[in-house]
């Protein structure tokens, strides 16, 4: 998955194309699928494996947001694999692949969160829907993690993401490896010079699909 600042930035940049009128529903929808970490809903329910359901775009603004989440994840994964293919050559261990992907997603998110005024949108994440009959309080708990995390952009660091994974109940040993890998990549100029390009390519691909 892309992380939530990337999702919110992506959704906002596509907002006019989807003719969104209720921004709070749209943004709540675009981060909703990852609430599964807190609610325990199976990933296959919030992230269908049978392709992106384009009927969501014809639905209400919450589901338009949900669609942008799925689209963002797909395009983001494709761009990461193309830009950083050398990092994934001959990787067969599933955990190691996830660790490397997640480290790149963190660096992307840290860049994206500085490119727009995310703080003005955080109160909109008070809006909650539970389309899969999840406990609404759990979805609110998920939203609040990011409302807090993104409320002070200058203070965001790799440690912030490490703490986030803890709140999302990711195994500590795995979270530690993600943190270490992210710190390592952050010190590699040949990786960092491409981080700003990821979002640019994502938006270009999405716009081509939707116009």
JSON list of C-alpha atoms in Angstrom, two decimals:
[
{"chain": "A", "resi": 1, "resn": "UNK", "atom": "CA", "xyz": [0.00, 0.00, 0.00]},
{"chain": "A", "resi": 2, "resn": "UNK", "atom": "CA", "xyz": [0.96, 3.58, -0.44]},
{"chain": "A", "resi": 3, "resn": "UNK", "atom": "CA", "xyz": [0.82, 5.44, 2.87]},
{"chain": "A", "resi": 4, "resn": "UNK", "atom": "CA", "xyz": [-1.87, 7.91, 3.82]},
{"chain": "A", "resi": 5, "resn": "UNK", "atom": "CA", "xyz": [-0.31, 11.27, 2.91]},
{"chain": "A", "resi": 6, "resn": "UNK", "atom": "CA", "xyz": [0.36, 9.87, -0.55]},
{"chain": "A", "resi": 7, "resn": "UNK", "atom": "CA", "xyz": [-3.23, 8.62, -0.74]},
{"chain": "A", "resi": 8, "resn": "UNK", "atom": "CA", "xyz": [-4.67, 11.96, 0.34]},
{"chain": "A", "resi": 9, "resn": "UNK", "atom": "CA", "xyz": [-2.48, 13.96, -2.04]},
{"chain": "A", "resi": 10, "resn": "UNK", "atom": "CA", "xyz": [-3.39, 11.64, -4.91]},
{"chain": "A", "resi": 11, "resn": "UNK", "atom": "CA", "xyz": [-7.11, 11.84, -4.12]},
{"chain": "A", "resi": 12, "resn": "UNK", "atom": "CA", "xyz": [-7.05, 15.63, -3.94]},
{"chain": "A", "resi": 13, "resn": "UNK", "atom": "CA", "xyz": [-5.30, 15.88, -7.28]},
{"chain": "A", "resi": 14, "resn": "UNK", "atom": "CA", "xyz": [-8.01, 13.70, -8.87]},
{"chain": "A", "resi": 15, "resn": "UNK", "atom": "CA", "xyz": [-10.90, 15.32, -7.02]},
{"chain": "A", "resi": 16, "resn": "UNK", "atom": "CA", "xyz": [-12.14, 17.51, -9.86]},
{"chain": "A", "resi": 17, "resn": "UNK", "atom": "CA", "xyz": [-11.97, 14.68, -12.39]},
{"chain": "A", "resi": 18, "resn": "UNK", "atom": "CA", "xyz": [-14.33, 12.68, -10.16]},
{"chain": "A", "resi": 19, "resn": "UNK", "atom": "CA", "xyz": [-16.64, 15.65, -9.62]},
{"chain": "A", "resi": 20, "resn": "UNK", "atom": "CA", "xyz": [-16.45, 15.27, -5.87]},
{"chain": "A", "resi": 21, "resn": "UNK", "atom": "CA", "xyz": [-18.74, 17.54, -3.86]},
{"chain": "A", "resi": 22, "resn": "UNK", "atom": "CA", "xyz": [-18.34, 16.13, -0.33]},
{"chain": "A", "resi": 23, "resn": "UNK", "atom": "CA", "xyz": [-14.62, 16.24, 0.36]},
{"chain": "A", "resi": 24, "resn": "UNK", "atom": "CA", "xyz": [-14.89, 14.80, 3.87]},
{"chain": "A", "resi": 25, "resn": "UNK", "atom": "CA", "xyz": [-16.55, 11.64, 2.53]},
{"chain": "A", "resi": 26, "resn": "UNK", "atom": "CA", "xyz": [-14.05, 11.40, -0.32]},
{"chain": "A", "resi": 27, "resn": "UNK", "atom": "CA", "xyz": [-10.96, 11.66, 1.88]},
{"chain": "A", "resi": 28, "resn": "UNK", "atom": "CA", "xyz": [-12.38, 9.34, 4.52]},
{"chain": "A", "resi": 29, "resn": "UNK", "atom": "CA", "xyz": [-13.01, 6.88, 1.71]},
{"chain": "A", "resi": 30, "resn": "UNK", "atom": "CA", "xyz": [-9.51, 7.16, 0.32]},
{"chain": "A", "resi": 31, "resn": "UNK", "atom": "CA", "xyz": [-7.84, 6.10, 3.57]},
{"chain": "A", "resi": 32, "resn": "UNK", "atom": "CA", "xyz": [-10.61, 3.72, 4.63]},
{"chain": "A", "resi": 33, "resn": "UNK", "atom": "CA", "xyz": [-9.19, 0.50, 3.09]},
{"chain": "A", "resi": 34, "resn": "UNK", "atom": "CA", "xyz": [-6.13, 0.55, 5.35]},
{"chain": "A", "resi": 35, "resn": "UNK", "atom": "CA", "xyz": [-8.30, 0.71, 8.46]},
{"chain": "A", "resi": 36, "resn": "UNK", "atom": "CA", "xyz": [-8.25, -3.08, 8.15]},
{"chain": "A", "resi": 37, "resn": "UNK", "atom": "CA", "xyz": [-5.07, -3.02, 10.25]},
{"chain": "A", "resi": 38, "resn": "UNK", "atom": "CA", "xyz": [-7.18, -1.85, 13.19]},
{"chain": "A", "resi": 39, "resn": "UNK", "atom": "CA", "xyz": [-10.55, -3.44, 12.42]},
{"chain": "A", "resi": 40, "resn": "UNK", "atom": "CA", "xyz": [-9.18, -6.85, 11.47]},
{"chain": "A", "resi": 41, "resn": "UNK", "atom": "CA", "xyz": [-11.17, -7.00, 8.23]},
{"chain": "A", "resi": 42, "resn": "UNK", "atom": "CA", "xyz": [-9.50, -9.24, 5.64]},
{"chain": "A", "resi": 43, "resn": "UNK", "atom": "CA", "xyz": [-7.40, -7.29, 3.15]},
{"chain": "A", "resi": 44, "resn": "UNK", "atom": "CA", "xyz": [-9.17, -8.99, 0.24]},
{"chain": "A", "resi": 45, "resn": "UNK", "atom": "CA", "xyz": [-12.39, -7.26, 1.30]},
{"chain": "A", "resi": 46, "resn": "UNK", "atom": "CA", "xyz": [-11.02, -3.71, 1.39]},
{"chain": "A", "resi": 47, "resn": "UNK", "atom": "CA", "xyz": [-8.51, -4.33, -1.41]},
{"chain": "A", "resi": 48, "resn": "UNK", "atom": "CA", "xyz": [-10.27, -6.67, -3.89]},
{"chain": "A", "resi": 49, "resn": "UNK", "atom": "CA", "xyz": [-7.87, -8.98, -5.70]},
{"chain": "A", "resi": 50, "resn": "UNK", "atom": "CA", "xyz": [-10.10, -9.32, -8.77]},
{"chain": "A", "resi": 51, "resn": "UNK", "atom": "CA", "xyz": [-9.14, -5.90, -10.06]},
{"chain": "A", "resi": 52, "resn": "UNK", "atom": "CA", "xyz": [-10.21, -2.35, -9.36]},
{"chain": "A", "resi": 53, "resn": "UNK", "atom": "CA", "xyz": [-13.98, -2.04, -9.16]},
{"chain": "A", "resi": 54, "resn": "UNK", "atom": "CA", "xyz": [-14.68, 0.89, -11.48]},
{"chain": "A", "resi": 55, "resn": "UNK", "atom": "CA", "xyz": [-18.33, 0.91, -10.41]},
{"chain": "A", "resi": 56, "resn": "UNK", "atom": "CA", "xyz": [-17.12, 2.66, -7.25]},
{"chain": "A", "resi": 57, "resn": "UNK", "atom": "CA", "xyz": [-16.42, 5.75, -9.34]},
{"chain": "A", "resi": 58, "resn": "UNK", "atom": "CA", "xyz": [-20.09, 5.92, -10.30]},
{"chain": "A", "resi": 59, "resn": "UNK", "atom": "CA", "xyz": [-21.16, 5.75, -6.66]},
{"chain": "A", "resi": 60, "resn": "UNK", "atom": "CA", "xyz": [-21.04, 8.29, -3.81]},
{"chain": "A", "resi": 61, "resn": "UNK", "atom": "CA", "xyz": [-18.03, 10.34, -2.80]},
{"chain": "A", "resi": 62, "resn": "UNK", "atom": "CA", "xyz": [-16.89, 7.93, -0.09]},
{"chain": "A", "resi": 63, "resn": "UNK", "atom": "CA", "xyz": [-16.67, 5.13, -2.63]},
{"chain": "A", "resi": 64, "resn": "UNK", "atom": "CA", "xyz": [-14.98, 7.40, -5.14]},
{"chain": "A", "resi": 65, "resn": "UNK", "atom": "CA", "xyz": [-12.34, 7.87, -2.46]},
{"chain": "A", "resi": 66, "resn": "UNK", "atom": "CA", "xyz": [-12.15, 4.12, -1.97]},
{"chain": "A", "resi": 67, "resn": "UNK", "atom": "CA", "xyz": [-11.57, 3.73, -5.71]},
{"chain": "A", "resi": 68, "resn": "UNK", "atom": "CA", "xyz": [-8.74, 6.28, -5.68]},
{"chain": "A", "resi": 69, "resn": "UNK", "atom": "CA", "xyz": [-7.10, 4.27, -2.90]},
{"chain": "A", "resi": 70, "resn": "UNK", "atom": "CA", "xyz": [-7.10, 1.11, -5.01]},
{"chain": "A", "resi": 71, "resn": "UNK", "atom": "CA", "xyz": [-5.90, 3.01, -8.07]},
{"chain": "A", "resi": 72, "resn": "UNK", "atom": "CA", "xyz": [-3.16, 4.71, -6.06]},
{"chain": "A", "resi": 73, "resn": "UNK", "atom": "CA", "xyz": [-1.93, 1.42, -4.62]},
{"chain": "A", "resi": 74, "resn": "UNK", "atom": "CA", "xyz": [-1.77, -0.24, -8.02]},
{"chain": "A", "resi": 75, "resn": "UNK", "atom": "CA", "xyz": [0.02, 2.60, -9.78]},
{"chain": "A", "resi": 76, "resn": "UNK", "atom": "CA", "xyz": [2.35, 3.20, -6.82]},
{"chain": "A", "resi": 77, "resn": "UNK", "atom": "CA", "xyz": [3.42, -0.44, -6.77]},
{"chain": "A", "resi": 78, "resn": "UNK", "atom": "CA", "xyz": [4.03, -0.42, -10.53]},
{"chain": "A", "resi": 79, "resn": "UNK", "atom": "CA", "xyz": [6.13, 2.75, -10.36]},
{"chain": "A", "resi": 80, "resn": "UNK", "atom": "CA", "xyz": [8.19, 1.48, -7.42]},
{"chain": "A", "resi": 81, "resn": "UNK", "atom": "CA", "xyz": [8.97, -1.75, -9.24]},
{"chain": "A", "resi": 82, "resn": "UNK", "atom": "CA", "xyz": [10.07, 0.17, -12.33]},
{"chain": "A", "resi": 83, "resn": "UNK", "atom": "CA", "xyz": [12.09, 2.91, -10.62]},
{"chain": "A", "resi": 84, "resn": "UNK", "atom": "CA", "xyz": [13.78, 0.60, -8.10]},
{"chain": "A", "resi": 85, "resn": "UNK", "atom": "CA", "xyz": [13.80, -2.75, -9.86]},
{"chain": "A", "resi": 86, "resn": "UNK", "atom": "CA", "xyz": [17.39, -3.40, -8.78]},
{"chain": "A", "resi": 87, "resn": "UNK", "atom": "CA", "xyz": [16.27, -3.58, -5.15]},
{"chain": "A", "resi": 88, "resn": "UNK", "atom": "CA", "xyz": [13.96, -6.49, -5.87]},
{"chain": "A", "resi": 89, "resn": "UNK", "atom": "CA", "xyz": [16.07, -8.68, -8.12]},
{"chain": "A", "resi": 90, "resn": "UNK", "atom": "CA", "xyz": [16.22, -12.26, -6.87]},
{"chain": "A", "resi": 91, "resn": "UNK", "atom": "CA", "xyz": [14.17, -11.43, -3.75]},
{"chain": "A", "resi": 92, "resn": "UNK", "atom": "CA", "xyz": [12.15, -14.52, -2.83]},
{"chain": "A", "resi": 93, "resn": "UNK", "atom": "CA", "xyz": [11.52, -13.84, 0.85]},
{"chain": "A", "resi": 94, "resn": "UNK", "atom": "CA", "xyz": [8.07, -12.26, 1.22]},
{"chain": "A", "resi": 95, "resn": "UNK", "atom": "CA", "xyz": [8.94, -10.35, 4.38]},
{"chain": "A", "resi": 96, "resn": "UNK", "atom": "CA", "xyz": [12.10, -8.90, 2.87]},
{"chain": "A", "resi": 97, "resn": "UNK", "atom": "CA", "xyz": [10.20, -7.74, -0.21]},
{"chain": "A", "resi": 98, "resn": "UNK", "atom": "CA", "xyz": [7.57, -6.08, 2.01]},
{"chain": "A", "resi": 99, "resn": "UNK", "atom": "CA", "xyz": [10.29, -4.42, 4.10]},
{"chain": "A", "resi": 100, "resn": "UNK", "atom": "CA", "xyz": [11.98, -2.89, 1.06]},
{"chain": "A", "resi": 101, "resn": "UNK", "atom": "CA", "xyz": [8.71, -1.79, -0.52]},
{"chain": "A", "resi": 102, "resn": "UNK", "atom": "CA", "xyz": [7.56, -0.26, 2.75]},
{"chain": "A", "resi": 103, "resn": "UNK", "atom": "CA", "xyz": [10.81, 1.64, 3.23]},
{"chain": "A", "resi": 104, "resn": "UNK", "atom": "CA", "xyz": [10.33, 3.23, -0.19]},
{"chain": "A", "resi": 105, "resn": "UNK", "atom": "CA", "xyz": [6.69, 4.01, 0.61]},
{"chain": "A", "resi": 106, "resn": "UNK", "atom": "CA", "xyz": [7.74, 5.78, 3.81]},
{"chain": "A", "resi": 107, "resn": "UNK", "atom": "CA", "xyz": [10.25, 7.92, 1.94]},
{"chain": "A", "resi": 108, "resn": "UNK", "atom": "CA", "xyz": [7.60, 8.71, -0.69]},
{"chain": "A", "resi": 109, "resn": "UNK", "atom": "CA", "xyz": [5.10, 9.64, 2.01]},
{"chain": "A", "resi": 110, "resn": "UNK", "atom": "CA", "xyz": [7.62, 11.86, 3.78]},
{"chain": "A", "resi": 111, "resn": "UNK", "atom": "CA", "xyz": [8.12, 13.74, 0.52]},
{"chain": "A", "resi": 112, "resn": "UNK", "atom": "CA", "xyz": [4.42, 13.92, -0.36]},
{"chain": "A", "resi": 113, "resn": "UNK", "atom": "CA", "xyz": [3.32, 15.25, 3.03]},
{"chain": "A", "resi": 114, "resn": "UNK", "atom": "CA", "xyz": [5.42, 18.37, 2.47]},
{"chain": "A", "resi": 115, "resn": "UNK", "atom": "CA", "xyz": [3.90, 19.13, -0.95]},
{"chain": "A", "resi": 116, "resn": "UNK", "atom": "CA", "xyz": [0.44, 20.27, 0.15]},
{"chain": "A", "resi": 117, "resn": "UNK", "atom": "CA", "xyz": [-1.29, 21.63, 3.22]},
{"chain": "A", "resi": 118, "resn": "UNK", "atom": "CA", "xyz": [-2.43, 18.31, 4.66]},
{"chain": "A", "resi": 119, "resn": "UNK", "atom": "CA", "xyz": [-3.19, 19.85, 8.05]},
{"chain": "A", "resi": 120, "resn": "UNK", "atom": "CA", "xyz": [-6.19, 21.74, 6.70]},
{"chain": "A", "resi": 121, "resn": "UNK", "atom": "CA", "xyz": [-7.77, 18.43, 5.65]},
{"chain": "A", "resi": 122, "resn": "UNK", "atom": "CA", "xyz": [-7.18, 16.47, 8.85]},
{"chain": "A", "resi": 123, "resn": "UNK", "atom": "CA", "xyz": [-10.45, 17.57, 10.57]},
{"chain": "A", "resi": 124, "resn": "UNK", "atom": "CA", "xyz": [-12.35, 16.06, 7.62]},
{"chain": "A", "resi": 125, "resn": "UNK", "atom": "CA", "xyz": [-11.13, 12.64, 8.72]},
{"chain": "A", "resi": 126, "resn": "UNK", "atom": "CA", "xyz": [-13.55, 12.82, 11.62]},
{"chain": "A", "resi": 127, "resn": "UNK", "atom": "CA", "xyz": [-16.05, 11.49, 9.08]},
{"chain": "A", "resi": 128, "resn": "UNK", "atom": "CA", "xyz": [-16.50, 7.71, 9.30]},
{"chain": "A", "resi": 129, "resn": "UNK", "atom": "CA", "xyz": [-18.34, 5.08, 7.30]},
{"chain": "A", "resi": 130, "resn": "UNK", "atom": "CA", "xyz": [-18.25, 1.34, 7.90]},
{"chain": "A", "resi": 131, "resn": "UNK", "atom": "CA", "xyz": [-19.22, -0.28, 4.58]},
{"chain": "A", "resi": 132, "resn": "UNK", "atom": "CA", "xyz": [-18.18, -3.75, 5.75]},
{"chain": "A", "resi": 133, "resn": "UNK", "atom": "CA", "xyz": [-20.00, -3.41, 9.10]},
{"chain": "A", "resi": 134, "resn": "UNK", "atom": "CA", "xyz": [-16.76, -2.79, 11.01]},
{"chain": "A", "resi": 135, "resn": "UNK", "atom": "CA", "xyz": [-16.86, -1.23, 14.44]},
{"chain": "A", "resi": 136, "resn": "UNK", "atom": "CA", "xyz": [-17.03, 2.50, 13.74]},
{"chain": "A", "resi": 137, "resn": "UNK", "atom": "CA", "xyz": [-14.88, 3.29, 16.75]},
{"chain": "A", "resi": 138, "resn": "UNK", "atom": "CA", "xyz": [-12.06, 1.21, 15.29]},
{"chain": "A", "resi": 139, "resn": "UNK", "atom": "CA", "xyz": [-12.17, 3.17, 12.04]},
{"chain": "A", "resi": 140, "resn": "UNK", "atom": "CA", "xyz": [-12.10, 6.40, 14.03]},
{"chain": "A", "resi": 141, "resn": "UNK", "atom": "CA", "xyz": [-9.08, 5.05, 15.92]},
{"chain": "A", "resi": 142, "resn": "UNK", "atom": "CA", "xyz": [-7.33, 4.42, 12.61]},
{"chain": "A", "resi": 143, "resn": "UNK", "atom": "CA", "xyz": [-8.13, 7.90, 11.28]},
{"chain": "A", "resi": 144, "resn": "UNK", "atom": "CA", "xyz": [-6.91, 9.51, 14.49]},
{"chain": "A", "resi": 145, "resn": "UNK", "atom": "CA", "xyz": [-3.49, 7.89, 14.14]},
{"chain": "A", "resi": 146, "resn": "UNK", "atom": "CA", "xyz": [-2.92, 9.93, 11.00]},
{"chain": "A", "resi": 147, "resn": "UNK", "atom": "CA", "xyz": [-4.69, 13.04, 12.22]},
{"chain": "A", "resi": 148, "resn": "UNK", "atom": "CA", "xyz": [-2.14, 13.12, 15.03]},
{"chain": "A", "resi": 149, "resn": "UNK", "atom": "CA", "xyz": [0.86, 12.03, 12.99]},
{"chain": "A", "resi": 150, "resn": "UNK", "atom": "CA", "xyz": [0.33, 14.63, 10.27]},
{"chain": "A", "resi": 151, "resn": "UNK", "atom": "CA", "xyz": [-0.61, 17.48, 12.61]},
{"chain": "A", "resi": 152, "resn": "UNK", "atom": "CA", "xyz": [2.99, 18.68, 12.92]},
{"chain": "A", "resi": 153, "resn": "UNK", "atom": "CA", "xyz": [4.73, 18.23, 9.58]},
{"chain": "A", "resi": 154, "resn": "UNK", "atom": "CA", "xyz": [8.16, 19.60, 10.62]},
{"chain": "A", "resi": 155, "resn": "UNK", "atom": "CA", "xyz": [8.34, 16.96, 13.34]},
{"chain": "A", "resi": 156, "resn": "UNK", "atom": "CA", "xyz": [7.66, 13.98, 11.06]},
{"chain": "A", "resi": 157, "resn": "UNK", "atom": "CA", "xyz": [10.56, 11.56, 10.91]},
{"chain": "A", "resi": 158, "resn": "UNK", "atom": "CA", "xyz": [11.28, 7.92, 10.21]},
{"chain": "A", "resi": 159, "resn": "UNK", "atom": "CA", "xyz": [10.66, 7.36, 13.91]},
{"chain": "A", "resi": 160, "resn": "UNK", "atom": "CA", "xyz": [7.11, 8.69, 13.40]},
{"chain": "A", "resi": 161, "resn": "UNK", "atom": "CA", "xyz": [6.46, 5.90, 10.92]},
{"chain": "A", "resi": 162, "resn": "UNK", "atom": "CA", "xyz": [7.99, 3.32, 13.22]},
{"chain": "A", "resi": 163, "resn": "UNK", "atom": "CA", "xyz": [5.57, 4.42, 15.92]},
{"chain": "A", "resi": 164, "resn": "UNK", "atom": "CA", "xyz": [2.74, 4.32, 13.40]},
{"chain": "A", "resi": 165, "resn": "UNK", "atom": "CA", "xyz": [3.43, 0.68, 12.55]},
{"chain": "A", "resi": 166, "resn": "UNK", "atom": "CA", "xyz": [3.30, -0.12, 16.23]},
{"chain": "A", "resi": 167, "resn": "UNK", "atom": "CA", "xyz": [-0.15, 1.47, 16.49]},
{"chain": "A", "resi": 168, "resn": "UNK", "atom": "CA", "xyz": [-1.22, -0.56, 13.45]},
{"chain": "A", "resi": 169, "resn": "UNK", "atom": "CA", "xyz": [-0.16, -3.68, 15.32]},
{"chain": "A", "resi": 170, "resn": "UNK", "atom": "CA", "xyz": [2.64, -4.68, 12.94]},
{"chain": "A", "resi": 171, "resn": "UNK", "atom": "CA", "xyz": [5.05, -7.18, 14.51]},
{"chain": "A", "resi": 172, "resn": "UNK", "atom": "CA", "xyz": [7.78, -5.23, 16.29]},
{"chain": "A", "resi": 173, "resn": "UNK", "atom": "CA", "xyz": [10.68, -7.13, 14.75]},
{"chain": "A", "resi": 174, "resn": "UNK", "atom": "CA", "xyz": [9.31, -6.42, 11.28]},
{"chain": "A", "resi": 175, "resn": "UNK", "atom": "CA", "xyz": [8.76, -2.74, 12.10]},
{"chain": "A", "resi": 176, "resn": "UNK", "atom": "CA", "xyz": [12.35, -2.46, 13.34]},
{"chain": "A", "resi": 177, "resn": "UNK", "atom": "CA", "xyz": [13.65, -3.88, 10.05]},
{"chain": "A", "resi": 178, "resn": "UNK", "atom": "CA", "xyz": [11.50, -1.43, 8.11]},
{"chain": "A", "resi": 179, "resn": "UNK", "atom": "CA", "xyz": [12.91, 1.45, 10.16]},
{"chain": "A", "resi": 180, "resn": "UNK", "atom": "CA", "xyz": [16.50, 0.30, 9.63]},
{"chain": "A", "resi": 181, "resn": "UNK", "atom": "CA", "xyz": [15.98, -0.18, 5.88]},
{"chain": "A", "resi": 182, "resn": "UNK", "atom": "CA", "xyz": [14.32, 3.23, 5.54]},
{"chain": "A", "resi": 183, "resn": "UNK", "atom": "CA", "xyz": [17.22, 4.88, 7.36]},
{"chain": "A", "resi": 184, "resn": "UNK", "atom": "CA", "xyz": [19.66, 3.07, 5.10]},
{"chain": "A", "resi": 185, "resn": "UNK", "atom": "CA", "xyz": [17.86, 4.12, 1.90]},
{"chain": "A", "resi": 186, "resn": "UNK", "atom": "CA", "xyz": [17.61, 7.71, 3.15]},
{"chain": "A", "resi": 187, "resn": "UNK", "atom": "CA", "xyz": [21.40, 7.85, 3.12]},
{"chain": "A", "resi": 188, "resn": "UNK", "atom": "CA", "xyz": [21.67, 6.59, -0.48]},
{"chain": "A", "resi": 189, "resn": "UNK", "atom": "CA", "xyz": [21.68, 9.48, -2.92]},
{"chain": "A", "resi": 190, "resn": "UNK", "atom": "CA", "xyz": [20.92, 7.25, -5.93]},
{"chain": "A", "resi": 191, "resn": "UNK", "atom": "CA", "xyz": [17.63, 6.27, -4.23]},
{"chain": "A", "resi": 192, "resn": "UNK", "atom": "CA", "xyz": [16.68, 9.61, -2.77]},
{"chain": "A", "resi": 193, "resn": "UNK", "atom": "CA", "xyz": [17.07, 11.50, -6.05]},
{"chain": "A", "resi": 194, "resn": "UNK", "atom": "CA", "xyz": [14.25, 9.42, -7.52]},
{"chain": "A", "resi": 195, "resn": "UNK", "atom": "CA", "xyz": [11.82, 9.71, -4.60]},
{"chain": "A", "resi": 196, "resn": "UNK", "atom": "CA", "xyz": [10.20, 12.98, -5.81]},
{"chain": "A", "resi": 197, "resn": "UNK", "atom": "CA", "xyz": [9.71, 11.40, -9.26]},
{"chain": "A", "resi": 198, "resn": "UNK", "atom": "CA", "xyz": [7.47, 8.65, -7.92]},
{"chain": "A", "resi": 199, "resn": "UNK", "atom": "CA", "xyz": [4.43, 10.83, -7.33]},
{"chain": "A", "resi": 200, "resn": "UNK", "atom": "CA", "xyz": [4.91, 12.76, -10.56]},
{"chain": "A", "resi": 201, "resn": "UNK", "atom": "CA", "xyz": [4.83, 9.50, -12.50]},
{"chain": "A", "resi": 202, "resn": "UNK", "atom": "CA", "xyz": [1.86, 8.19, -10.50]},
{"chain": "A", "resi": 203, "resn": "UNK", "atom": "CA", "xyz": [-0.26, 11.24, -11.23]},
{"chain": "A", "resi": 204, "resn": "UNK", "atom": "CA", "xyz": [0.70, 11.24, -14.91]},
{"chain": "A", "resi": 205, "resn": "UNK", "atom": "CA", "xyz": [-0.42, 7.63, -15.26]},
{"chain": "A", "resi": 206, "resn": "UNK", "atom": "CA", "xyz": [-3.64, 8.19, -13.39]},
{"chain": "A", "resi": 207, "resn": "UNK", "atom": "CA", "xyz": [-4.53, 11.27, -15.45]},
{"chain": "A", "resi": 208, "resn": "UNK", "atom": "CA", "xyz": [-3.93, 9.38, -18.68]},
{"chain": "A", "resi": 209, "resn": "UNK", "atom": "CA", "xyz": [-6.30, 6.65, -17.51]},
{"chain": "A", "resi": 210, "resn": "UNK", "atom": "CA", "xyz": [-9.06, 9.03, -16.50]},
{"chain": "A", "resi": 211, "resn": "UNK", "atom": "CA", "xyz": [-9.16, 11.66, -19.25]}
]
